[in-house]
Coordinates of C-alpha atoms in Angstrom, one line a residue:
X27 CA 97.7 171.4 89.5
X28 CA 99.5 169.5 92.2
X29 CA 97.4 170.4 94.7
X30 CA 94.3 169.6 92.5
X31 CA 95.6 166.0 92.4
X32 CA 96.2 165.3 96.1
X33 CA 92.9 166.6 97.0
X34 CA 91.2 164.5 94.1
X35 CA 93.5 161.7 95.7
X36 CA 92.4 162.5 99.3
X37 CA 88.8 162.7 98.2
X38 CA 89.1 159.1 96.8
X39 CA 91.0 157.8 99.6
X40 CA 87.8 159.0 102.5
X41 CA 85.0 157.8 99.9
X42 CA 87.0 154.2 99.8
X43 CA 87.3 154.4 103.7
X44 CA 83.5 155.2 103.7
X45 CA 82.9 152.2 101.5
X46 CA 84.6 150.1 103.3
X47 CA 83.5 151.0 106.6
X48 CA 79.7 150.9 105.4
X49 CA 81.2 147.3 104.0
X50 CA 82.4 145.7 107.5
X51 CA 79.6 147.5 109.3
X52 CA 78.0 145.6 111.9
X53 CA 74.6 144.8 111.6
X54 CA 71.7 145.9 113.9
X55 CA 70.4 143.9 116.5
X56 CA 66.2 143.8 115.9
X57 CA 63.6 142.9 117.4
X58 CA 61.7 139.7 115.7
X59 CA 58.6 140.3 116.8
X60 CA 58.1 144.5 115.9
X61 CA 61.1 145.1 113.9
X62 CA 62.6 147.9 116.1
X63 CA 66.1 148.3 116.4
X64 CA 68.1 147.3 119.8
X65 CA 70.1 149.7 121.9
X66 CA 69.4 152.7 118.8
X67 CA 68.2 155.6 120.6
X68 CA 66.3 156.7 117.5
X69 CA 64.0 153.7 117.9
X70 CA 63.4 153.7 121.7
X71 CA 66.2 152.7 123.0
X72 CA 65.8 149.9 124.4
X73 CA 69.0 148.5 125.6
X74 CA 69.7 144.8 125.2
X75 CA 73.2 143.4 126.3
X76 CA 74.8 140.2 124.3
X77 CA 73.8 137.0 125.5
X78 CA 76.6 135.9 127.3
X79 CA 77.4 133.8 130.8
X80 CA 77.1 134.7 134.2
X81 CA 80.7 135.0 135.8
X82 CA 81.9 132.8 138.0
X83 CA 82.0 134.3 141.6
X84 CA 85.0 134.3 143.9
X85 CA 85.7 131.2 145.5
X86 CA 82.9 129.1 143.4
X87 CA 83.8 125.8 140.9
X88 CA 81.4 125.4 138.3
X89 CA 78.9 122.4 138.5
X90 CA 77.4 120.5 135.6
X91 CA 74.0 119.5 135.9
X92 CA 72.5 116.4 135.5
X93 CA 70.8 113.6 136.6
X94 CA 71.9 111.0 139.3
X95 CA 70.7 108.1 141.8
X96 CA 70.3 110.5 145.6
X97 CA 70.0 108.4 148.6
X98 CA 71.9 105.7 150.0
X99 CA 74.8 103.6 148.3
X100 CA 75.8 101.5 150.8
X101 CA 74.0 99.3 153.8
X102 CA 71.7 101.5 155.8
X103 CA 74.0 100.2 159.3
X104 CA 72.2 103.5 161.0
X105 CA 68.7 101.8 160.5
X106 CA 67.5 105.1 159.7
X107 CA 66.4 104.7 156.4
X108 CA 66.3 108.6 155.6
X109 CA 67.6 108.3 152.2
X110 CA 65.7 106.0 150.0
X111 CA 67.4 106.2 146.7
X112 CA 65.8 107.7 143.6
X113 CA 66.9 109.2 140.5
X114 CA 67.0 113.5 140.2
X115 CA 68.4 115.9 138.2
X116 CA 70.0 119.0 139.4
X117 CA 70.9 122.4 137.2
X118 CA 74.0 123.6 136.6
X119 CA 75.4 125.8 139.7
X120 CA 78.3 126.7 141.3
X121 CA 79.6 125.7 144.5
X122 CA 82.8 127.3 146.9
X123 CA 85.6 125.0 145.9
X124 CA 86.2 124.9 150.2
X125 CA 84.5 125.3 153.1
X126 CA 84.2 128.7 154.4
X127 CA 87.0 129.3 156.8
X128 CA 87.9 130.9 160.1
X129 CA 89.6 134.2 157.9
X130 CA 87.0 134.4 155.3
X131 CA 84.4 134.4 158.8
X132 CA 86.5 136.8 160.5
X133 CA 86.0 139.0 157.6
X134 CA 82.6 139.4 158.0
X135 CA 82.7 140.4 161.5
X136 CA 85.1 142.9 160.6
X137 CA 82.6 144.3 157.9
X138 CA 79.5 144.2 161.0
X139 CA 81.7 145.6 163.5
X140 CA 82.6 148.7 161.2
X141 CA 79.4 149.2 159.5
X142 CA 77.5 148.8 162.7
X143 CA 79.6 150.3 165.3
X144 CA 76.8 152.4 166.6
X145 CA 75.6 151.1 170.1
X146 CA 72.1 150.3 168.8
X147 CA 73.0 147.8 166.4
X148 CA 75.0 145.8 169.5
X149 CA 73.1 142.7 168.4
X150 CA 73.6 142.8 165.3
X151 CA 77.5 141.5 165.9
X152 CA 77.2 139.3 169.1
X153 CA 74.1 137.3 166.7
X154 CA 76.8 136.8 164.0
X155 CA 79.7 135.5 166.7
X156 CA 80.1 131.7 166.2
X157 CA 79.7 130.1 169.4
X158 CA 83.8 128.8 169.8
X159 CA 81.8 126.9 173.5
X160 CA 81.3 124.3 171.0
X161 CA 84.5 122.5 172.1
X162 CA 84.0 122.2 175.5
X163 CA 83.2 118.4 177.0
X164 CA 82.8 117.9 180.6
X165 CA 85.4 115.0 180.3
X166 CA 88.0 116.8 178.0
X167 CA 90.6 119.3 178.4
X168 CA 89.5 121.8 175.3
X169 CA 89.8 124.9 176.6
X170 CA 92.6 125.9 174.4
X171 CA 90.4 125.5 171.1
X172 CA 87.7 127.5 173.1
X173 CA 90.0 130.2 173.3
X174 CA 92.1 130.1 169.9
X175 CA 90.7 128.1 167.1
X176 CA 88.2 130.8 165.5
X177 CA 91.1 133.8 166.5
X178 CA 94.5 132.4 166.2
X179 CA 95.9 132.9 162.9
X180 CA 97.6 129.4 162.8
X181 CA 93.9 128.4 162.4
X182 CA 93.3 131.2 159.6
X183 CA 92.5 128.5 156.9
X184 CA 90.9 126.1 159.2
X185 CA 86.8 125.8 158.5
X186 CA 84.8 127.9 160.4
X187 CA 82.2 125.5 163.2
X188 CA 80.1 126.8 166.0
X189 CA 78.0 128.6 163.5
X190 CA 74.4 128.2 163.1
X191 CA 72.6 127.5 159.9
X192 CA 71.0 131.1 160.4
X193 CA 74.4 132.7 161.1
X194 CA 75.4 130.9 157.3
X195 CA 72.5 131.8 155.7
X196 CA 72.7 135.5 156.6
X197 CA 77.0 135.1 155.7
X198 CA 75.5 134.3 152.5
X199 CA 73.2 137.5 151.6
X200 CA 76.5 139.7 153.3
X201 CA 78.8 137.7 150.7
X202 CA 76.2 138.6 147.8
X203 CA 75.8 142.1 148.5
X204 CA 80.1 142.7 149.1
X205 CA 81.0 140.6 145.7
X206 CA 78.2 142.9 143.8
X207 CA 79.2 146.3 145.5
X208 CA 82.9 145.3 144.4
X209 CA 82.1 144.6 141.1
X210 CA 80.4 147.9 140.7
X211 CA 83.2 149.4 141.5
X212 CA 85.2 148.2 139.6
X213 CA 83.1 148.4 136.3
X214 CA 82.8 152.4 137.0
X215 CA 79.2 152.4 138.2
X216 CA 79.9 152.9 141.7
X217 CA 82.2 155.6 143.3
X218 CA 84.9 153.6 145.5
X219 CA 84.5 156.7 147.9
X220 CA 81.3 155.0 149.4
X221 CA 83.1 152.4 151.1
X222 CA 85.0 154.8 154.0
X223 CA 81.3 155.9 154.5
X224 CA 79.6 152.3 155.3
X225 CA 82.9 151.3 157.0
X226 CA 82.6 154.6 159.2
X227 CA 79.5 153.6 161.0
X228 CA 77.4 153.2 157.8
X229 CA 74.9 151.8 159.1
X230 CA 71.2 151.2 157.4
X231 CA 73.1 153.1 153.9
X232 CA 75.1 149.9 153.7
X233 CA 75.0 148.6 150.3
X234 CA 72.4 145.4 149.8
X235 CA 71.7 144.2 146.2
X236 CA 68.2 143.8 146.1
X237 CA 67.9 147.5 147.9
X238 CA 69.8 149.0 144.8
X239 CA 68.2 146.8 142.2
X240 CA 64.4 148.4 143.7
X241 CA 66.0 152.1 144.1
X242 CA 65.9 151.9 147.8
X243 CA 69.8 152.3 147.9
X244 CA 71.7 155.2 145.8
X245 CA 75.2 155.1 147.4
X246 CA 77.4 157.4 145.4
X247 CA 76.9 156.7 141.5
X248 CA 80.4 156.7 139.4
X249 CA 81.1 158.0 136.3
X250 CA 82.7 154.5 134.2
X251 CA 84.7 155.1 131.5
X252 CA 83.2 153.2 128.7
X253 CA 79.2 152.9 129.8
X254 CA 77.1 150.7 127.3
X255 CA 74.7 151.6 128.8
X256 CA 71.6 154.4 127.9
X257 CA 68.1 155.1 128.4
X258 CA 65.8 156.2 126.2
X259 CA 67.3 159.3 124.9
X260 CA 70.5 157.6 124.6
X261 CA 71.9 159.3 127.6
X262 CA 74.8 157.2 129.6
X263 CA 72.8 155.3 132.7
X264 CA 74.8 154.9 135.7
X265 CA 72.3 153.0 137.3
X266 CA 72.6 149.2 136.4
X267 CA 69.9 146.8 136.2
X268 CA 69.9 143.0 137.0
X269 CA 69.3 142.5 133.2
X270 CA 72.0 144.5 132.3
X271 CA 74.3 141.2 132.9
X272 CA 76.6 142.8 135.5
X273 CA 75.7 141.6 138.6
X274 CA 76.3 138.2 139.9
X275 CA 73.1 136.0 141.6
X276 CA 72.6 135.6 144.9
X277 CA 75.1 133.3 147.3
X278 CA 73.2 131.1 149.2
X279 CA 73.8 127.1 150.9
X280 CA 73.3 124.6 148.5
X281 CA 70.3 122.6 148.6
X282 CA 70.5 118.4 149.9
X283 CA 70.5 117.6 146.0
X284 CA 72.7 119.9 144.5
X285 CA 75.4 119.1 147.7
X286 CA 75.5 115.8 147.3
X287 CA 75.0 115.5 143.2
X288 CA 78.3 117.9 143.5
X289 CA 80.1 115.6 146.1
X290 CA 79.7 112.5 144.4
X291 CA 81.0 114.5 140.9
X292 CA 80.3 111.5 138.9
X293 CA 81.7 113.8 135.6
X294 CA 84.6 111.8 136.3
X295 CA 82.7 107.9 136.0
X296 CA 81.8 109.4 132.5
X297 CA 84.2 107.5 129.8
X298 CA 84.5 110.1 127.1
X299 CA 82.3 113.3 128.2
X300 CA 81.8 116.1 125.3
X301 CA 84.9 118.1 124.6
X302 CA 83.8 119.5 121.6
X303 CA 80.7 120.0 119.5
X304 CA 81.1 117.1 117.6
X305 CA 81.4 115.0 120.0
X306 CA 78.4 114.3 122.7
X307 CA 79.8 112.0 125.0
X308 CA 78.1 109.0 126.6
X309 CA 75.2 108.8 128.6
X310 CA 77.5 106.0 131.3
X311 CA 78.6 106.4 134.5
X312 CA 80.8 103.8 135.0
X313 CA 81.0 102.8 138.8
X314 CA 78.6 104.0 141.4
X315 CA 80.8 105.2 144.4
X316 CA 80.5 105.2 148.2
X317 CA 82.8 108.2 149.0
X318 CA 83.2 112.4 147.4
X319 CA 86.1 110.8 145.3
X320 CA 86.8 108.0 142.3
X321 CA 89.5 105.4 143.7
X322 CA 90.7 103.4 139.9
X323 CA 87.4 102.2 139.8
X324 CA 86.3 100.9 143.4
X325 CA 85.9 103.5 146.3
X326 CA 88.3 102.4 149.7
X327 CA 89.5 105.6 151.9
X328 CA 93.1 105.4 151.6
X329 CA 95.4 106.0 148.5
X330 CA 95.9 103.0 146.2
X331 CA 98.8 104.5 143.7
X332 CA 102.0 103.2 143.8
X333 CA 104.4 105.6 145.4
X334 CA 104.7 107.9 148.5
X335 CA 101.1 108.5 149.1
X336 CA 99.7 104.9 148.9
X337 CA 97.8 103.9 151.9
X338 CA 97.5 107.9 152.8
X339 CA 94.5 109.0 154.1
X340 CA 92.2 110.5 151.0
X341 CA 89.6 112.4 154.2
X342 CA 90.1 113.9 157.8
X343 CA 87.6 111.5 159.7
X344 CA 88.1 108.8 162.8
X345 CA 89.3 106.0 161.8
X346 CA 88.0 104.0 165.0
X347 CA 87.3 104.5 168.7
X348 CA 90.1 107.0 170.4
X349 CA 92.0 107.3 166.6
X350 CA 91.6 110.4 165.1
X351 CA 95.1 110.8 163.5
X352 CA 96.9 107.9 163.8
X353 CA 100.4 107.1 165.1
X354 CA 103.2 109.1 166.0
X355 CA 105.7 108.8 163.4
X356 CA 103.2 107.9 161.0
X357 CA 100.3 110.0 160.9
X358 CA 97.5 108.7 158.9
X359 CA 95.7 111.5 158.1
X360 CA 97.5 114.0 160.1
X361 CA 94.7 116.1 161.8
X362 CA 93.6 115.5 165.3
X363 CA 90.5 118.2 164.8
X364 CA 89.3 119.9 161.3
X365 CA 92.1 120.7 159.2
X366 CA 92.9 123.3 156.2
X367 CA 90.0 123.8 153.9
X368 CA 92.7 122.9 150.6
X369 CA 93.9 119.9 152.6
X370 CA 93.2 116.1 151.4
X371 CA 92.1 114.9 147.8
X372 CA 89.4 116.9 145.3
X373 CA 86.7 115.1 143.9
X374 CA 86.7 115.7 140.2
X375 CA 85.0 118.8 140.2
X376 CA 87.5 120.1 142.4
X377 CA 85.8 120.2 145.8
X378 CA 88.0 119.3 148.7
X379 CA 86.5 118.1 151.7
X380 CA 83.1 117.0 150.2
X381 CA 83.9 113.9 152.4
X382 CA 85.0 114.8 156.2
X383 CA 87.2 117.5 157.8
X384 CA 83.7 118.9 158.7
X385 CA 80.1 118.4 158.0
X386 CA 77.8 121.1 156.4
X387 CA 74.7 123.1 156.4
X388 CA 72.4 122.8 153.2
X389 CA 69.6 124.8 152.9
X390 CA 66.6 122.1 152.9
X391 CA 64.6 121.4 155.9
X392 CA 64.5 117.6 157.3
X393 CA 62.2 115.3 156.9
X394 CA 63.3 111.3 156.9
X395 CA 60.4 111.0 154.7
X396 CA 61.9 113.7 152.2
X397 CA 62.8 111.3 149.2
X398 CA 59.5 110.1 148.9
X399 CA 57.9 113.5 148.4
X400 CA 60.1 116.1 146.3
X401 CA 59.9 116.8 143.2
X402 CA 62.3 115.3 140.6
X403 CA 63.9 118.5 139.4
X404 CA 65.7 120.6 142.1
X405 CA 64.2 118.8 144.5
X406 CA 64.2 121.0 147.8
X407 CA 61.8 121.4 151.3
X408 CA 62.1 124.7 152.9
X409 CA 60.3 127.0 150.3
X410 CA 58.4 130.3 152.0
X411 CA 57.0 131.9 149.5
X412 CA 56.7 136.0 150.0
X413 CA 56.3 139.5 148.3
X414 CA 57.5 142.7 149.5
X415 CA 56.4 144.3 152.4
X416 CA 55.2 148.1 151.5
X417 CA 52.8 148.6 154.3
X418 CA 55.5 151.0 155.6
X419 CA 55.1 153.2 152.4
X420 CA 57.3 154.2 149.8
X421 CA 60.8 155.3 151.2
X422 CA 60.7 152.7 154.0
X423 CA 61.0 149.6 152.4
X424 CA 64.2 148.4 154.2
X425 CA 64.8 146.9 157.8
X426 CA 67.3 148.5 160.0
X427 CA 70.4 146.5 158.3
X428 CA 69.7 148.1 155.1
X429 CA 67.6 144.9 153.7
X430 CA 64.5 144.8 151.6
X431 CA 61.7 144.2 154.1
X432 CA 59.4 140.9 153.0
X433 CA 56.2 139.1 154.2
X434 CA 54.7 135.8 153.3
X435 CA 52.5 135.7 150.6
X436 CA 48.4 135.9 151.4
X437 CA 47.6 132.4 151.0
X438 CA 43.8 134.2 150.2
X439 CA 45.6 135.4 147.2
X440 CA 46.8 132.1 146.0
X441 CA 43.5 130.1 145.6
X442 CA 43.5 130.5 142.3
X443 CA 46.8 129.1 141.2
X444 CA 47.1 125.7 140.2
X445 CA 50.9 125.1 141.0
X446 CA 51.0 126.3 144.5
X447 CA 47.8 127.4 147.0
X448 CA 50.3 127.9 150.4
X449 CA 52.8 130.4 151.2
X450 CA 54.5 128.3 153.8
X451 CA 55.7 124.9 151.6
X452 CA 58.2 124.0 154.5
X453 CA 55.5 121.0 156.1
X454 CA 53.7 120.4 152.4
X455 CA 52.1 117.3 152.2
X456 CA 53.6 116.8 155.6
X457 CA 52.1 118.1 159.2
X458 CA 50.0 120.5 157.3
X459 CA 46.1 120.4 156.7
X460 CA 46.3 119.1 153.2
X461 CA 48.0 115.3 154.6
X462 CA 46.4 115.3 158.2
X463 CA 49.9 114.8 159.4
X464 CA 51.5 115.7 162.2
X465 CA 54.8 116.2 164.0
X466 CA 54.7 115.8 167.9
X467 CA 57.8 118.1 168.5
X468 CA 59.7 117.2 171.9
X469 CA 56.4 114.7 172.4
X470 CA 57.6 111.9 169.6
X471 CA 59.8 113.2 167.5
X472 CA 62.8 115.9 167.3
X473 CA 61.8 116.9 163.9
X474 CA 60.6 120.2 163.8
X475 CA 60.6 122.6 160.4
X476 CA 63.9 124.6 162.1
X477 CA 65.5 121.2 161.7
X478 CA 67.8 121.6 158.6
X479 CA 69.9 118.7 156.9
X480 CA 73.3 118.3 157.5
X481 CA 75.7 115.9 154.9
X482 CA 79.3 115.1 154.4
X483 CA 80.5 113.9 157.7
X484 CA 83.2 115.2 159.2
X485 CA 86.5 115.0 162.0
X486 CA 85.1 113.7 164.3
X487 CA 82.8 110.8 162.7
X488 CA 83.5 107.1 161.7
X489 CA 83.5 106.1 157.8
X490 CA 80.2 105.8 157.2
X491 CA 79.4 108.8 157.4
X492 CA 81.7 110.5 154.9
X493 CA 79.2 108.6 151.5
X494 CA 77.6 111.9 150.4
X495 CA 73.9 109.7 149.9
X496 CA 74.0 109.7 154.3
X497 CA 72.3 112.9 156.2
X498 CA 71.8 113.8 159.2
X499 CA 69.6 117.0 161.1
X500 CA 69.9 120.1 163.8
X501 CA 68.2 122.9 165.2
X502 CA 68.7 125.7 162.8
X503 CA 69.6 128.2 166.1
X504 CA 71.9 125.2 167.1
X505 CA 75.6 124.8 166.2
X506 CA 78.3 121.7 166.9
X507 CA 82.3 121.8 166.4
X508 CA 82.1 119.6 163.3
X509 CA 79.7 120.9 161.5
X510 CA 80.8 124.1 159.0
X511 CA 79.4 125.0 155.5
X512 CA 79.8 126.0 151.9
X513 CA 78.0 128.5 149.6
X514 CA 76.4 128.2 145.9
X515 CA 75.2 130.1 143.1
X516 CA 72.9 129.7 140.9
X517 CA 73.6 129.3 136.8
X518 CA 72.2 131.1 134.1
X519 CA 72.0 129.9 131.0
X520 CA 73.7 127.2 129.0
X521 CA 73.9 123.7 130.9
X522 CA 77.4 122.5 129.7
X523 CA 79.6 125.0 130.7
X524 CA 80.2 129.0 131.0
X525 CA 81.7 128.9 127.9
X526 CA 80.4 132.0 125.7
X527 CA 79.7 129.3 123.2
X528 CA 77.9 126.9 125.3
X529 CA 74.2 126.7 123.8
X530 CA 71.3 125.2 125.3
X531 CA 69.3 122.4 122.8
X532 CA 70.6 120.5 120.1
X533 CA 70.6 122.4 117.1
X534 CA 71.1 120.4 113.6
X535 CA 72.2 121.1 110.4
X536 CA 69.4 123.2 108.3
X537 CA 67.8 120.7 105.6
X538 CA 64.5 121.2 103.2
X539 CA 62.1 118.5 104.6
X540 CA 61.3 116.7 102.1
X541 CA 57.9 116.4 99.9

């Protein structure tokens, strides 16, 4: 009888469980346009992750988008007249809260050294060496920076100069592919194993994003302990896919816009930006400023709060002929050459340096003409269009560094579109056939489409040249002692913020229109 009653009991006490587990059950993600159920392998099995944020990579700050006056905010004293304003808006992105510096360099060579240690990639190194000749004047005694500002590690967090804007380009795609590899590691989908193999003379099996994303690179799949994700038959995959949400986007330099709309930062004119769903913010910004940083409402380059720090030096720059630091004693700004890439005063997104210390690459090609061209959104020269290269056949679609091989686009191919006709956008409406204009390069002019824009001013210039709005131009093969550079990232998704409950669009209350 007893018995009788404690299975009758435990019979009760599963069917309530069951109830109350078919109660709180979660609810099937389905498709709105066929009805099929997501991520159920007994309706395909089509895996769709939760729409969520991108991360923020290592090192980045995140930057709200918006629109902003780019160009010049002070007198034109250069007589250039390069940077007509106009108003643009930017996307969200992210941007490296510092410059990249000498340790954070050095790391990369260490990588290239490792990975291609075999004599035939010799080049591969010695092209990624910054050039530390850079500090040499016929009229100076520099020699000991020649020798120890890249190596010493006094100068570990110094930025990184004598690097070309191809040497930082190709840092960025080797950043990329080492954050990504990391992270698959660490999520399981990777074996950790793989890394003694690249950094033993690896080689072409070195681990590139894109080359794993296209199946061109296997490495050593893991075995993650909790894998969300399943193919059709609802098998675990160990093979992730861009879509899948894990990976990160591409590093890359920032373009002209999105460097200088982050320098300026003007999140901080804003009186009462949104903090909340109900509460918008205003569409203001207060002051216009000259300078990467918000003074109490006026811009000067020294420290107005009462206290220690007033009159200190808010930049690294040279204050006049022969001063570059000041007086013994009293110091104004306490560096002679570049100093530490967390040194002087964030803007208020966070960004040190945006204003001197050193100057830095962007990714856009120069044109003095450029504001008068580009588009309004992203605006941006230096646009190749291309496709992948698979002349060499299935199996050999990488170069000899492990890359995904890629040519320009057939501009036979591209007739027919209406938003672009040219693979090669660099000289658009600007020494190409369409404009019947022409650049006479090292004739009349030392513009060429290697010459990439350089902004932020640095060490080693006067004032006027720290206002974001001012830019300047080099040889992309060619490098100078204050000139250094940052990385970005793209954003996905939501404008505001990375937030998982960021949305994009207004949405309002539901209402019944009415009749």
């Amino acid at each position: 009888m007893v018995k009788t009653l404690k299975n009758s009991i435990l019979a009760l006490l599963l069917l309530s469980l069951a109830s109350s587990c078919s109660l709180f059950h979660k609810k099937q993600d389905k498709s709105t346009v066929t009805g099929w159920n997501y991520n159920d392998k007994n309706q395909g099995g089509f895996y769709v992750p939760k729409a969520k944020d991108i991360k923020t990579g290592p090192g980045l700050v995140f930057v709200q988008g918006g629109t902003f006056t780019m160009g010049a905010s002070q007198e034109d004293v250069m007589g250039d007249w390069n940077n007509i304003p106009r108003r643009v808006t930017v996307n969200s992105f992210f941007i490296d809260k510092t410059e990249v510096a000498n340790v954070h360099y050095r790391e990369y060579l260490y990588w290239l050294e490792n990975v291609f240690s075999d004599p035939q990639y010799a080049a591969v190194v010695k092209n990624a060496l910054p050039d530390t000749l850079v500090w040499r004047s016929e009229l100076a005694y520099n020699e000991p920076i020649v020798e120890y500002y890249f190596r010493h590690p006094a100068y570990n967090y110094y930025p990184v100069v004598g690097v070309t804007w191809q040497q930082a380009h190709d840092f960025c795609i080797w950043r990329t592919d080492r954050v990504n590899q990391i992270e698959l590691i660490n999520e399981g989908f990777q074996n950790k194993n793989v890394l003694k193999q690249e950094l033993n003379g690896g080689g072409q099996e070195n681990f590139n994003t894109k080359s794993y994303l296209m199946g061109e690179y296997q490495g050593v799949p893991g075995k993650p302990k909790k894998n969300p994700l399943k193919d059709a038959q609802g098998r675990p995959r160990t093979t992730v896919k861009f879509e899948d949400g894990i990976l990160l986007p591409d590093y890359r330099l920032p373009t002209e816009a999105e460097w200088e709309y982050a320098a300026l930062a003007y999140i901080s004119a804003n009186p009462q930006p949104r903090k909340s769903e109900k509460k918008r913010g205003e569409e203001l910004i207060a002051n216009k400023q000259v300078y990467a940083w918000q003074n109490d409402g006026f811009d000067n380059l020294r420290s107005t709060r009462h206290g220690a720090w007033q009159g200190a030096f808010l930049a690294n720059f040279k204050r006049g002929n022969g001063d570059y630091m000041g007086t013994a004693g009293g110091l104004n700004d306490r560096s002679a050459i570049p100093s530490e890439v967390t040194s002087f005063f964030p803007n208020a997104f966070g960004l040190y340096n945006m204003s001197g210390n050193v100057s830095e690459w962007v990714a856009d090609v120069y044109r003095p003409t450029t504001g008068l061209e580009e588009d309004d959104f992203n605006p941006y020269r230096g646009n190749v269009f291309k496709k992948l290269d698979v002349s060499g056949g299935e199996g050999n679609l990488r170069d000899s560094l492990g890359r995904m091989k890629y040519i320009p686009e057939n501009d036979s191919t591209l007739r027919n579109r209406r938003n672009y006709q040219r693979s090669y956008a660099i000289d658009y409406l600007d020494g190409d056939s369409l404009s019947q204009v022409n650049y006479g390069y090292g004739i009349t002019t030392l513009i060429s489409d290697k010459s990439r824009v350089y902004k932020g001013g640095s060490w080693n210039d006067m004032p006027y040249w720290l206002s974001p709005g001012t830019r300047r131009y080099m040889e992309e093969d060619q490098s100078s002692n204050a000139i250094g550079f940052r990385c970005a990232m793209t954003h996905y998704g939501a404008p505001e913020g990375t937030a998982a409950k960021t949305k994009t669009g207004n949405f309002f209350p539901k209402r019944r229109q009415k009749r």
